[in-house]
Coordinates of N, CA and C in Angstrom, one line a residue:
M1 N -79.3 253.6 88.1 CA -79.0 252.7 87.1 C -79.8 252.9 85.8
S2 N -81.1 253.2 86.0 CA -81.9 253.5 84.8 C -81.6 254.7 84.1
A3 N -81.0 255.7 84.8 CA -80.6 257.0 84.2 C -79.4 256.7 83.3
L4 N -78.5 255.8 83.6 CA -77.4 255.4 82.7 C -77.9 254.7 81.5
R5 N -78.9 253.9 81.6 CA -79.4 253.2 80.4 C -80.1 254.2 79.4
H6 N -80.8 255.2 80.0 CA -81.4 256.2 79.2 C -80.4 257.0 78.5
A7 N -79.3 257.3 79.1 CA -78.2 258.1 78.5 C -77.6 257.3 77.4
A8 N -77.4 256.0 77.5 CA -76.8 255.2 76.5 C -77.7 255.2 75.3
F9 N -79.0 255.0 75.5 CA -79.9 254.9 74.4 C -80.1 256.2 73.7
R10 N -80.0 257.3 74.4 CA -80.1 258.6 73.8 C -78.9 258.8 72.8
G11 N -77.8 258.3 73.2 CA -76.6 258.4 72.3 C -76.8 257.6 71.0
C12 N -77.5 256.4 71.1 CA -77.8 255.6 69.9 C -78.7 256.3 69.0
R13 N -79.8 256.9 69.6 CA -80.7 257.7 68.8 C -80.1 258.8 68.0
F14 N -79.2 259.4 68.7 CA -78.5 260.5 68.1 C -77.7 260.0 66.8
L15 N -77.0 258.9 67.0 CA -76.3 258.3 65.9 C -77.2 257.8 64.8
L16 N -78.3 257.3 65.1 CA -79.2 256.8 64.1 C -79.8 258.0 63.3
E17 N -80.1 259.0 64.0 CA -80.7 260.2 63.3 C -79.6 260.8 62.3
A18 N -78.4 260.8 62.7 CA -77.3 261.3 61.9 C -77.2 260.4 60.7
A19 N -77.3 259.1 60.9 CA -77.1 258.2 59.7 C -78.3 258.3 58.7
K20 N -79.5 258.5 59.2 CA -80.6 258.7 58.4 C -80.5 260.0 57.5
A21 N -80.0 261.0 58.1 CA -79.8 262.3 57.4 C -78.8 262.2 56.3
T22 N -77.8 261.3 56.4 CA -76.8 261.3 55.3 C -77.1 260.3 54.2
T23 N -78.2 259.5 54.3 CA -78.6 258.6 53.3 C -79.0 259.3 52.0
R24 N -78.9 258.6 50.9 CA -79.2 259.2 49.6 C -80.8 259.4 49.5
S25 N -81.1 260.2 48.6 CA -82.6 260.4 48.3 C -83.1 259.1 47.7
P26 N -84.4 258.8 47.8 CA -85.0 257.6 47.3 C -84.9 257.4 45.8
K27 N -84.9 258.5 45.1 CA -84.7 258.4 43.7 C -83.3 257.9 43.3
A28 N -82.3 258.4 44.0 CA -80.9 257.9 43.7 C -80.7 256.5 44.1
A29 N -81.4 256.1 45.2 CA -81.2 254.7 45.7 C -81.9 253.8 44.7
S30 N -83.1 254.1 44.1 CA -83.8 253.2 43.2 C -83.0 253.1 41.9
S31 N -82.3 254.2 41.4 CA -81.6 254.1 40.2 C -80.4 253.1 40.3
S32 N -79.7 253.2 41.5 CA -78.6 252.3 41.7 C -79.0 250.9 41.9
A33 N -80.2 250.7 42.5 CA -80.7 249.3 42.6 C -81.1 248.7 41.3
S34 N -81.7 249.5 40.4 CA -82.0 249.0 39.1 C -80.8 248.7 38.3
K35 N -79.7 249.4 38.4 CA -78.5 249.1 37.8 C -77.9 247.8 38.3
N36 N -78.0 247.6 39.6 CA -77.5 246.3 40.2 C -78.3 245.1 39.7
K37 N -79.7 245.3 39.5 CA -80.5 244.2 39.0 C -80.2 243.9 37.6
A38 N -79.9 244.9 36.8 CA -79.6 244.7 35.4 C -78.3 244.0 35.2
A39 N -77.3 244.3 36.1 CA -76.0 243.7 36.0 C -76.2 242.2 36.5
A40 N -77.0 242.0 37.4 CA -77.2 240.6 37.9 C -77.9 239.7 36.9
T41 N -78.8 240.2 36.2 CA -79.5 239.4 35.2 C -78.6 239.1 34.0
T42 N -77.8 240.1 33.6 CA -76.9 239.8 32.5 C -75.8 238.8 32.8
S43 N -75.3 238.9 34.1 CA -74.3 237.9 34.5 C -74.9 236.5 34.6
K44 N -76.2 236.4 35.1 CA -76.8 235.1 35.2 C -77.1 234.5 33.8
S45 N -77.5 235.3 32.9 CA -77.8 234.8 31.5 C -76.6 234.4 30.8
S46 N -75.5 235.1 31.0 CA -74.3 234.7 30.3 C -73.7 233.4 30.8
T47 N -73.8 233.2 32.2 CA -73.2 231.9 32.7 C -74.1 230.8 32.4
S48 N -75.4 230.9 32.4 CA -76.3 229.8 32.1 C -76.2 229.4 30.6
A49 N -76.0 230.4 29.8 CA -75.9 230.2 28.4 C -74.6 229.4 28.0
G50 N -73.6 229.7 28.8 CA -72.3 229.1 28.6 C -72.4 227.6 28.9
K51 N -73.2 227.2 29.9 CA -73.3 225.8 30.3 C -74.2 225.0 29.3
Q52 N -75.3 225.7 29.0 CA -76.3 224.9 28.1 C -75.9 225.0 26.7
G53 N -75.5 226.2 26.2 CA -75.2 226.4 24.8 C -73.7 226.0 24.4
R54 N -73.2 224.9 25.0 CA -71.9 224.5 24.7 C -71.7 224.2 23.2
S55 N -70.7 224.6 22.6 CA -70.5 224.4 21.2 C -70.2 222.9 20.9
P56 N -70.7 222.3 19.8 CA -70.5 220.9 19.6 C -69.1 220.5 19.4
S57 N -68.2 221.5 19.1 CA -66.8 221.2 18.8 C -66.0 221.1 20.1
A58 N -66.6 221.5 21.3 CA -65.9 221.4 22.5 C -65.6 220.0 23.0
R59 N -64.4 219.7 23.2 CA -64.0 218.3 23.6 C -64.1 218.1 25.1
P60 N -64.6 217.0 25.6 CA -64.6 216.7 27.0 C -63.2 216.6 27.6
T61 N -63.0 217.0 28.8 CA -61.7 217.0 29.4 C -61.8 216.3 30.8
G62 N -60.7 216.0 31.4 CA -60.7 215.4 32.7 C -61.3 214.0 32.8
L63 N -62.3 213.8 33.7 CA -62.9 212.5 33.8 C -63.7 212.0 32.6
L64 N -64.1 213.0 31.8 CA -65.0 212.6 30.7 C -64.3 212.4 29.4
K65 N -63.0 212.6 29.4 CA -62.2 212.5 28.2 C -61.9 211.0 27.9
V66 N -62.2 210.6 26.7 CA -62.1 209.2 26.3 C -60.6 209.0 25.9
T67 N -60.0 208.0 26.5 CA -58.6 207.8 26.2 C -58.4 206.3 26.0
P68 N -57.3 205.9 25.3 CA -57.0 204.4 25.2 C -56.6 203.8 26.5
V69 N -56.9 202.5 26.7 CA -56.5 201.8 27.9 C -55.5 200.7 27.6
S70 N -54.9 200.3 28.7 CA -53.9 199.2 28.6 C -54.6 197.9 28.3
P71 N -53.8 196.9 27.8 CA -54.5 195.6 27.4 C -55.1 194.9 28.6
T72 N -54.6 195.0 29.8 CA -55.2 194.4 31.0 C -56.6 195.0 31.3
L73 N -56.6 196.3 31.3 CA -57.9 197.0 31.5 C -58.9 196.7 30.4
H74 N -58.3 196.6 29.1 CA -59.2 196.3 28.0 C -59.8 194.9 28.1
S75 N -59.1 193.9 28.7 CA -59.6 192.6 28.8 C -60.7 192.6 29.9
F76 N -60.5 193.5 30.9 CA -61.5 193.6 32.0 C -62.8 194.3 31.6
L77 N -62.6 195.4 30.9 CA -63.8 196.2 30.5 C -64.4 195.8 29.2
G78 N -63.6 195.3 28.3 CA -64.1 194.9 27.0 C -64.1 196.0 26.0
V79 N -63.5 197.1 26.3 CA -63.4 198.2 25.3 C -62.0 198.7 25.3
S80 N -61.6 199.2 24.1 CA -60.2 199.7 24.0 C -60.0 201.1 24.4
E81 N -61.1 201.9 24.4 CA -61.1 203.3 24.8 C -62.2 203.6 25.7
T82 N -62.0 204.3 26.8 CA -63.0 204.7 27.7 C -62.6 205.9 28.5
S83 N -63.5 206.6 29.2 CA -63.2 207.7 30.1 C -62.9 207.1 31.5
R84 N -62.2 207.9 32.3 CA -61.9 207.5 33.6 C -63.1 207.3 34.5
G85 N -64.0 208.1 34.3 CA -65.3 208.0 35.1 C -66.1 206.7 34.7
D86 N -66.1 206.4 33.5 CA -66.8 205.2 33.1 C -66.1 203.9 33.6
A87 N -64.8 204.0 33.5 CA -64.0 202.8 34.0 C -64.2 202.6 35.5
V88 N -64.2 203.6 36.3 CA -64.4 203.5 37.7 C -65.8 203.0 38.0
K89 N -66.8 203.5 37.2 CA -68.2 203.1 37.4 C -68.3 201.6 37.1
K90 N -67.7 201.1 36.0 CA -67.8 199.7 35.6 C -67.1 198.8 36.7
I91 N -66.0 199.3 37.2 CA -65.3 198.5 38.3 C -66.2 198.4 39.5
W92 N -66.9 199.6 39.9 CA -67.8 199.5 41.1 C -69.0 198.6 40.8
D93 N -69.5 198.6 39.6 CA -70.6 197.7 39.2 C -70.1 196.3 39.4
Y94 N -68.9 195.9 39.0 CA -68.4 194.6 39.2 C -68.2 194.2 40.6
I95 N -67.7 195.2 41.4 CA -67.5 195.0 42.9 C -68.8 194.7 43.5
K96 N -69.9 195.5 43.2 CA -71.2 195.3 43.8 C -71.8 194.0 43.4
L97 N -71.7 193.7 42.1 CA -72.3 192.5 41.5 C -71.7 191.2 42.2
H98 N -70.4 191.2 42.4 CA -69.8 190.0 43.0 C -69.6 190.1 44.6
N99 N -70.2 191.2 45.2 CA -70.2 191.3 46.6 C -68.7 191.3 47.2
L100 N -67.8 192.1 46.6 CA -66.4 192.1 47.0 C -66.1 193.1 48.0
Q101 N -67.0 194.0 48.4 CA -66.8 195.0 49.5 C -66.7 194.3 50.8
D102 N -65.7 194.6 51.6 CA -65.6 194.0 52.9 C -66.8 194.4 53.8
P103 N -67.5 193.4 54.4 CA -68.7 193.7 55.2 C -68.4 194.5 56.5
M104 N -67.2 194.2 57.1 CA -66.9 194.9 58.3 C -66.3 196.3 58.1
N105 N -65.5 196.4 57.1 CA -64.9 197.7 56.7 C -65.3 198.0 55.3
K106 N -66.4 198.8 55.1 CA -66.9 199.1 53.8 C -65.9 199.9 52.9
R107 N -64.9 200.4 53.5 CA -63.9 201.2 52.7 C -62.9 200.3 52.0
E108 N -62.9 199.0 52.3 CA -62.0 198.1 51.6 C -62.7 197.1 50.7
I109 N -62.0 196.8 49.6 CA -62.5 195.9 48.6 C -61.6 194.7 48.6
N110 N -62.2 193.5 48.7 CA -61.5 192.2 48.7 C -61.4 191.8 47.2
C111 N -60.2 191.8 46.6 CA -60.0 191.6 45.2 C -60.0 190.1 44.9
D112 N -60.8 189.8 43.8 CA -60.7 188.5 43.2 C -59.7 188.4 42.2
H113 N -59.6 187.3 41.4 CA -58.5 187.1 40.4 C -58.6 188.2 39.4
K114 N -59.8 188.6 38.9 CA -59.9 189.6 37.8 C -59.4 191.0 38.3
L115 N -59.8 191.4 39.5 CA -59.4 192.7 40.1 C -57.9 192.7 40.4
K116 N -57.3 191.6 40.8 CA -55.9 191.5 41.1 C -55.1 191.9 39.9
T117 N -55.5 191.5 38.7 CA -54.8 191.8 37.5 C -54.8 193.3 37.3
I118 N -55.8 194.0 37.6 CA -55.9 195.4 37.4 C -55.2 196.2 38.5
F119 N -55.3 195.7 39.7 CA -54.8 196.5 40.9 C -53.4 196.0 41.3
G120 N -52.6 195.4 40.4 CA -51.2 195.1 40.7 C -51.1 193.9 41.7
G121 N -52.0 193.0 41.7 CA -51.8 191.8 42.6 C -52.2 192.0 44.0
K122 N -52.8 193.1 44.4 CA -53.1 193.4 45.8 C -54.4 192.5 46.2
D123 N -54.3 192.0 47.4 CA -55.5 191.3 47.9 C -56.6 192.2 48.4
K124 N -56.3 193.3 49.0 CA -57.3 194.3 49.5 C -56.9 195.7 48.9
V125 N -57.9 196.4 48.6 CA -57.7 197.8 48.0 C -58.7 198.7 48.7
G126 N -58.2 199.9 49.2 CA -59.1 200.9 49.7 C -59.8 201.6 48.6
F127 N -61.0 202.0 48.9 CA -61.8 202.6 47.8 C -61.3 203.9 47.2
L128 N -60.4 204.5 48.0 CA -59.8 205.8 47.5 C -58.6 205.4 46.6
E129 N -58.1 204.2 46.7 CA -56.9 203.8 45.9 C -57.3 203.5 44.5
I130 N -58.6 203.2 44.2 CA -59.0 202.7 42.9 C -58.6 203.6 41.8
S131 N -58.9 204.9 41.9 CA -58.6 205.8 40.8 C -57.0 205.9 40.6
K132 N -56.3 205.9 41.7 CA -54.9 206.0 41.7 C -54.3 204.7 41.0
L133 N -54.8 203.6 41.3 CA -54.3 202.4 40.7 C -54.7 202.2 39.2
L134 N -55.8 202.8 38.9 CA -56.3 202.8 37.5 C -55.5 203.8 36.6
S135 N -54.9 204.8 37.1 CA -54.2 205.8 36.3 C -53.0 205.2 35.5
A136 N -52.5 204.1 36.0 CA -51.4 203.4 35.2 C -51.9 202.8 34.0
H137 N -53.2 202.5 33.9 CA -53.8 201.7 32.8 C -54.3 202.6 31.7
F138 N -54.3 203.9 31.9 CA -54.7 204.9 30.8 C -53.4 205.4 30.1
V139 N -53.4 205.0 28.8 CA -52.3 205.4 28.0 C -52.4 206.8 27.6
K140 N -51.3 207.6 27.7 CA -51.4 209.0 27.3 C -51.2 209.1 25.8
P141 N -52.1 209.8 25.1 CA -52.0 210.0 23.7 C -50.8 210.9 23.4
N142 N -50.2 210.7 22.2 CA -49.0 211.5 21.8 C -49.4 212.8 21.3

């Protein structure tokens, strides 16, 4: 049995020696490594500069874009224009302030009179439904 193991390992040594012989010289390996390092540093610097050095004329999009809101949401928030993220944040602040989250099922919100006007008269709303129900209150600009 041990003779079989030695024969198997001898084959592995043979393969490893052949692989070592075909590798590049240390000088060629170091030059390609330095090229890879230089490419990595230039790509890192260009991506980080793009995030930090954003031009002042770039407009926010998506959740950060300020858009006009419906009169019902305006009466709740007190502002005529807001971003979606800020609107959801203020609604969650209201929910937490008035303790409207269901204590047994934290994923449900028990709506009071003010929230019913925003959420279409529903008594209970799932927390994932909030952004969906709010989308009707954001007026699309022409």
